[in-house]
PDB file of C-alpha atoms in Angstrom:
ATOM      1  CA  UNK A   1     -53.690   2.476  50.771  1.00  0.00           C
ATOM      2  CA  UNK A   2     -53.349  -0.566  53.043  1.00  0.00           C
ATOM      3  CA  UNK A   3     -56.777   0.141  54.335  1.00  0.00           C
ATOM      4  CA  UNK A   4     -58.487   0.133  50.926  1.00  0.00           C
ATOM      5  CA  UNK A   5     -56.715  -3.141  49.898  1.00  0.00           C
ATOM      6  CA  UNK A   6     -57.461  -4.664  53.371  1.00  0.00           C
ATOM      7  CA  UNK A   7     -61.191  -4.291  52.603  1.00  0.00           C
ATOM      8  CA  UNK A   8     -61.662  -4.383  49.084  1.00  0.00           C
ATOM      9  CA  UNK A   9     -58.894  -6.537  47.610  1.00  0.00           C
ATOM     10  CA  UNK A  10     -60.338 -10.078  46.638  1.00  0.00           C
ATOM     11  CA  UNK A  11     -57.363 -12.196  46.131  1.00  0.00           C
ATOM     12  CA  UNK A  12     -55.485 -12.506  49.371  1.00  0.00           C
ATOM     13  CA  UNK A  13     -56.614 -16.091  49.372  1.00  0.00           C
ATOM     14  CA  UNK A  14     -55.082 -16.815  46.128  1.00  0.00           C
ATOM     15  CA  UNK A  15     -51.835 -14.679  46.719  1.00  0.00           C
ATOM     16  CA  UNK A  16     -51.241 -15.973  50.126  1.00  0.00           C
ATOM     17  CA  UNK A  17     -50.077 -12.364  51.024  1.00  0.00           C
ATOM     18  CA  UNK A  18     -49.733 -11.658  54.730  1.00  0.00           C
ATOM     19  CA  UNK A  19     -51.178  -8.094  54.445  1.00  0.00           C
ATOM     20  CA  UNK A  20     -50.798  -7.297  58.393  1.00  0.00           C
ATOM     21  CA  UNK A  21     -47.347  -8.173  58.078  1.00  0.00           C
ATOM     22  CA  UNK A  22     -46.820  -6.099  54.890  1.00  0.00           C
ATOM     23  CA  UNK A  23     -48.108  -3.073  56.916  1.00  0.00           C
ATOM     24  CA  UNK A  24     -45.637  -3.582  59.703  1.00  0.00           C
ATOM     25  CA  UNK A  25     -42.696  -3.921  57.227  1.00  0.00           C
ATOM     26  CA  UNK A  26     -44.042  -0.903  55.196  1.00  0.00           C
ATOM     27  CA  UNK A  27     -44.356   1.280  58.531  1.00  0.00           C
ATOM     28  CA  UNK A  28     -40.843   0.162  59.575  1.00  0.00           C
ATOM     29  CA  UNK A  29     -39.365   1.141  56.332  1.00  0.00           C
ATOM     30  CA  UNK A  30     -41.269   4.461  56.087  1.00  0.00           C
ATOM     31  CA  UNK A  31     -39.815   5.238  59.638  1.00  0.00           C
ATOM     32  CA  UNK A  32     -36.360   4.900  58.314  1.00  0.00           C
ATOM     33  CA  UNK A  33     -36.868   6.724  54.859  1.00  0.00           C
ATOM     34  CA  UNK A  34     -34.805   9.915  54.340  1.00  0.00           C
ATOM     35  CA  UNK A  35     -36.880  11.572  51.619  1.00  0.00           C
ATOM     36  CA  UNK A  36     -39.794  11.388  49.481  1.00  0.00           C
ATOM     37  CA  UNK A  37     -37.992   9.049  46.951  1.00  0.00           C
ATOM     38  CA  UNK A  38     -37.425   6.496  49.568  1.00  0.00           C
ATOM     39  CA  UNK A  39     -41.003   6.725  50.788  1.00  0.00           C
ATOM     40  CA  UNK A  40     -42.307   6.271  47.020  1.00  0.00           C
ATOM     41  CA  UNK A  41     -40.171   2.959  47.137  1.00  0.00           C
ATOM     42  CA  UNK A  42     -41.699   1.886  50.349  1.00  0.00           C
ATOM     43  CA  UNK A  43     -45.162   2.380  49.003  1.00  0.00           C
ATOM     44  CA  UNK A  44     -44.155   0.520  45.815  1.00  0.00           C
ATOM     45  CA  UNK A  45     -42.829  -2.216  47.738  1.00  0.00           C
ATOM     46  CA  UNK A  46     -46.099  -2.391  49.598  1.00  0.00           C
ATOM     47  CA  UNK A  47     -48.352  -2.523  46.639  1.00  0.00           C
ATOM     48  CA  UNK A  48     -45.948  -5.260  45.083  1.00  0.00           C
ATOM     49  CA  UNK A  49     -46.936  -7.484  48.128  1.00  0.00           C
ATOM     50  CA  UNK A  50     -50.544  -7.650  46.461  1.00  0.00           C
ATOM     51  CA  UNK A  51     -48.919  -9.664  43.603  1.00  0.00           C
ATOM     52  CA  UNK A  52     -51.328  -8.026  41.284  1.00  0.00           C
ATOM     53  CA  UNK A  53     -50.257  -6.558  38.021  1.00  0.00           C
ATOM     54  CA  UNK A  54     -52.812  -3.819  38.134  1.00  0.00           C
ATOM     55  CA  UNK A  55     -51.232  -1.856  41.169  1.00  0.00           C
ATOM     56  CA  UNK A  56     -48.643   0.556  40.945  1.00  0.00           C
ATOM     57  CA  UNK A  57     -47.373   4.031  42.525  1.00  0.00           C
ATOM     58  CA  UNK A  58     -46.345   7.010  40.964  1.00  0.00           C
ATOM     59  CA  UNK A  59     -45.168  10.163  42.494  1.00  0.00           C
ATOM     60  CA  UNK A  60     -45.552  12.605  39.760  1.00  0.00           C
ATOM     61  CA  UNK A  61     -41.902  13.806  40.045  1.00  0.00           C
ATOM     62  CA  UNK A  62     -40.589  11.360  37.696  1.00  0.00           C
ATOM     63  CA  UNK A  63     -39.223  13.363  34.713  1.00  0.00           C
ATOM     64  CA  UNK A  64     -40.119  11.354  31.618  1.00  0.00           C
ATOM     65  CA  UNK A  65     -37.032  10.337  29.506  1.00  0.00           C
ATOM     66  CA  UNK A  66     -36.187   7.173  27.662  1.00  0.00           C
ATOM     67  CA  UNK A  67     -33.094   5.795  25.844  1.00  0.00           C
ATOM     68  CA  UNK A  68     -33.113   5.950  22.090  1.00  0.00           C
ATOM     69  CA  UNK A  69     -33.683   2.363  21.728  1.00  0.00           C
ATOM     70  CA  UNK A  70     -36.156  -0.443  22.596  1.00  0.00           C
ATOM     71  CA  UNK A  71     -35.281  -3.576  24.206  1.00  0.00           C
ATOM     72  CA  UNK A  72     -37.321  -6.841  25.376  1.00  0.00           C
ATOM     73  CA  UNK A  73     -36.479 -10.054  27.188  1.00  0.00           C
ATOM     74  CA  UNK A  74     -35.591 -12.752  24.800  1.00  0.00           C
ATOM     75  CA  UNK A  75     -34.576 -16.232  25.969  1.00  0.00           C
ATOM     76  CA  UNK A  76     -33.771 -14.842  29.537  1.00  0.00           C
ATOM     77  CA  UNK A  77     -31.422 -11.972  28.172  1.00  0.00           C
ATOM     78  CA  UNK A  78     -32.340  -8.316  27.649  1.00  0.00           C
ATOM     79  CA  UNK A  79     -31.965  -7.695  23.857  1.00  0.00           C
ATOM     80  CA  UNK A  80     -32.000  -4.421  21.855  1.00  0.00           C
ATOM     81  CA  UNK A  81     -34.944  -4.710  19.267  1.00  0.00           C
ATOM     82  CA  UNK A  82     -34.932  -1.283  17.886  1.00  0.00           C
ATOM     83  CA  UNK A  83     -32.450   1.725  17.642  1.00  0.00           C
ATOM     84  CA  UNK A  84     -32.827   5.432  16.604  1.00  0.00           C
ATOM     85  CA  UNK A  85     -29.632   5.045  14.531  1.00  0.00           C
ATOM     86  CA  UNK A  86     -28.766   8.993  14.710  1.00  0.00           C
ATOM     87  CA  UNK A  87     -28.847   8.729  18.517  1.00  0.00           C
ATOM     88  CA  UNK A  88     -27.850   5.350  19.350  1.00  0.00           C
ATOM     89  CA  UNK A  89     -24.142   5.847  19.828  1.00  0.00           C
ATOM     90  CA  UNK A  90     -23.025   2.366  18.683  1.00  0.00           C
ATOM     91  CA  UNK A  91     -25.940   0.431  20.084  1.00  0.00           C
ATOM     92  CA  UNK A  92     -27.238  -2.176  17.510  1.00  0.00           C
ATOM     93  CA  UNK A  93     -30.294  -4.274  16.800  1.00  0.00           C
ATOM     94  CA  UNK A  94     -29.643  -7.698  18.313  1.00  0.00           C
ATOM     95  CA  UNK A  95     -27.164  -6.418  21.034  1.00  0.00           C
ATOM     96  CA  UNK A  96     -27.508  -8.003  24.345  1.00  0.00           C
ATOM     97  CA  UNK A  97     -27.418  -5.682  27.283  1.00  0.00           C
ATOM     98  CA  UNK A  98     -25.239  -7.096  29.953  1.00  0.00           C
ATOM     99  CA  UNK A  99     -25.157  -4.106  32.343  1.00  0.00           C
ATOM    100  CA  UNK A 100     -26.779  -0.810  32.919  1.00  0.00           C
ATOM    101  CA  UNK A 101     -24.478   1.729  34.455  1.00  0.00           C
ATOM    102  CA  UNK A 102     -22.046  -1.144  35.704  1.00  0.00           C
ATOM    103  CA  UNK A 103     -24.529  -2.950  37.390  1.00  0.00           C
ATOM    104  CA  UNK A 104     -25.518  -6.434  35.837  1.00  0.00           C
ATOM    105  CA  UNK A 105     -29.060  -6.709  34.316  1.00  0.00           C
ATOM    106  CA  UNK A 106     -29.897  -9.613  36.499  1.00  0.00           C
ATOM    107  CA  UNK A 107     -28.738  -7.734  39.731  1.00  0.00           C
ATOM    108  CA  UNK A 108     -30.600  -4.758  38.677  1.00  0.00           C
ATOM    109  CA  UNK A 109     -33.706  -6.661  37.920  1.00  0.00           C
ATOM    110  CA  UNK A 110     -33.360  -8.353  41.685  1.00  0.00           C
ATOM    111  CA  UNK A 111     -33.036  -4.791  42.970  1.00  0.00           C
ATOM    112  CA  UNK A 112     -36.457  -3.703  41.106  1.00  0.00           C
ATOM    113  CA  UNK A 113     -38.341  -6.935  41.720  1.00  0.00           C
ATOM    114  CA  UNK A 114     -39.449  -5.968  45.251  1.00  0.00           C
ATOM    115  CA  UNK A 115     -41.129  -2.631  44.008  1.00  0.00           C
ATOM    116  CA  UNK A 116     -42.871  -4.112  40.930  1.00  0.00           C
ATOM    117  CA  UNK A 117     -46.312  -5.561  41.565  1.00  0.00           C
ATOM    118  CA  UNK A 118     -46.603  -8.399  39.290  1.00  0.00           C
ATOM    119  CA  UNK A 119     -48.846 -11.569  39.050  1.00  0.00           C
ATOM    120  CA  UNK A 120     -46.302 -13.809  37.135  1.00  0.00           C
ATOM    121  CA  UNK A 121     -42.690 -14.235  36.517  1.00  0.00           C
ATOM    122  CA  UNK A 122     -43.435 -13.131  32.732  1.00  0.00           C
ATOM    123  CA  UNK A 123     -45.297 -10.065  33.845  1.00  0.00           C
ATOM    124  CA  UNK A 124     -42.359  -9.163  36.151  1.00  0.00           C
ATOM    125  CA  UNK A 125     -39.900  -9.641  33.107  1.00  0.00           C
ATOM    126  CA  UNK A 126     -42.308  -7.128  30.857  1.00  0.00           C
ATOM    127  CA  UNK A 127     -42.548  -4.528  33.697  1.00  0.00           C
ATOM    128  CA  UNK A 128     -38.860  -4.659  34.392  1.00  0.00           C
ATOM    129  CA  UNK A 129     -37.458  -3.337  31.242  1.00  0.00           C
ATOM    130  CA  UNK A 130     -39.207   0.086  31.634  1.00  0.00           C
ATOM    131  CA  UNK A 131     -37.465   1.285  34.971  1.00  0.00           C
ATOM    132  CA  UNK A 132     -34.252   0.155  33.513  1.00  0.00           C
ATOM    133  CA  UNK A 133     -34.846   2.359  30.278  1.00  0.00           C
ATOM    134  CA  UNK A 134     -36.368   5.333  32.011  1.00  0.00           C
ATOM    135  CA  UNK A 135     -35.019   8.293  33.960  1.00  0.00           C
ATOM    136  CA  UNK A 136     -34.899  11.963  33.951  1.00  0.00           C
ATOM    137  CA  UNK A 137     -34.801  13.478  30.356  1.00  0.00           C
ATOM    138  CA  UNK A 138     -31.067  14.449  29.573  1.00  0.00           C
ATOM    139  CA  UNK A 139     -29.662  11.883  31.852  1.00  0.00           C
ATOM    140  CA  UNK A 140     -27.203   9.448  30.454  1.00  0.00           C
ATOM    141  CA  UNK A 141     -26.620   5.857  30.754  1.00  0.00           C
ATOM    142  CA  UNK A 142     -23.742   3.599  30.117  1.00  0.00           C
ATOM    143  CA  UNK A 143     -24.660   0.036  28.807  1.00  0.00           C
ATOM    144  CA  UNK A 144     -22.529  -2.817  28.488  1.00  0.00           C
ATOM    145  CA  UNK A 145     -23.334  -4.478  25.100  1.00  0.00           C
ATOM    146  CA  UNK A 146     -22.406  -7.894  23.600  1.00  0.00           C
ATOM    147  CA  UNK A 147     -22.860  -8.160  19.931  1.00  0.00           C
ATOM    148  CA  UNK A 148     -22.803 -11.252  17.658  1.00  0.00           C
ATOM    149  CA  UNK A 149     -18.993 -10.634  17.153  1.00  0.00           C
ATOM    150  CA  UNK A 150     -16.316  -8.890  18.918  1.00  0.00           C
ATOM    151  CA  UNK A 151     -15.784  -8.265  22.527  1.00  0.00           C
ATOM    152  CA  UNK A 152     -18.340  -6.653  24.826  1.00  0.00           C
ATOM    153  CA  UNK A 153     -18.535  -2.848  24.402  1.00  0.00           C
ATOM    154  CA  UNK A 154     -19.674   0.141  26.396  1.00  0.00           C
ATOM    155  CA  UNK A 155     -21.688   2.733  24.939  1.00  0.00           C
ATOM    156  CA  UNK A 156     -22.976   5.879  26.509  1.00  0.00           C
ATOM    157  CA  UNK A 157     -26.548   7.122  25.781  1.00  0.00           C
ATOM    158  CA  UNK A 158     -28.592  10.156  26.743  1.00  0.00           C
ATOM    159  CA  UNK A 159     -32.186   9.888  27.479  1.00  0.00           C
ATOM    160  CA  UNK A 160     -34.766  11.629  25.176  1.00  0.00           C
ATOM    161  CA  UNK A 161     -36.612  14.190  26.994  1.00  0.00           C
ATOM    162  CA  UNK A 162     -40.310  13.799  27.317  1.00  0.00           C
ATOM    163  CA  UNK A 163     -40.079  10.242  25.831  1.00  0.00           C
ATOM    164  CA  UNK A 164     -41.322   7.254  27.907  1.00  0.00           C
ATOM    165  CA  UNK A 165     -40.193   4.792  25.113  1.00  0.00           C
ATOM    166  CA  UNK A 166     -39.525   4.880  21.229  1.00  0.00           C
ATOM    167  CA  UNK A 167     -42.251   2.529  20.276  1.00  0.00           C
ATOM    168  CA  UNK A 168     -42.503  -0.778  19.288  1.00  0.00           C
ATOM    169  CA  UNK A 169     -40.587  -0.867  16.176  1.00  0.00           C
ATOM    170  CA  UNK A 170     -38.524  -4.069  15.632  1.00  0.00           C
ATOM    171  CA  UNK A 171     -34.933  -4.423  14.157  1.00  0.00           C
ATOM    172  CA  UNK A 172     -36.444  -4.949  10.618  1.00  0.00           C
ATOM    173  CA  UNK A 173     -38.170  -1.765  10.611  1.00  0.00           C
ATOM    174  CA  UNK A 174     -36.447   1.618  10.289  1.00  0.00           C
ATOM    175  CA  UNK A 175     -36.969   3.775  13.451  1.00  0.00           C
TER     176      UNK A 175
END
């Protein structure tokens, strides 16, 4: 992977990426990886150093599963934009997602960012909501939501097996 980018990636002068340093960091991390999942993260972090939205690493072991809702970044906050009402367990359109499994959204994003290859901050935001939503089918997630009224609340949602996302429906449309 590193060698192909070294010889064929045309934008090192644009991104300012120190690719030899990225290799040294990746090799050090790989030497400390405990399992295949850690190694996949190491490869993702290496590709992310290219700062190119076309790069990505998949390991083929990630079982598809998505929450029964859609969300998007709106004015710097993660907002629920659609729900499958019969499966949403109290999540509503317009809710602001404050935390995922007890981790504040901004902190979770900071954890994800080094492994997401992106060209701009806007592209990073667009890429980031997917790993927050996805996981193994059948897994459940606890979201801390803030609605228009009332105190923040927690809802537990299961992921839909075989789904990557529920689509691009908006809150005005029935899902």
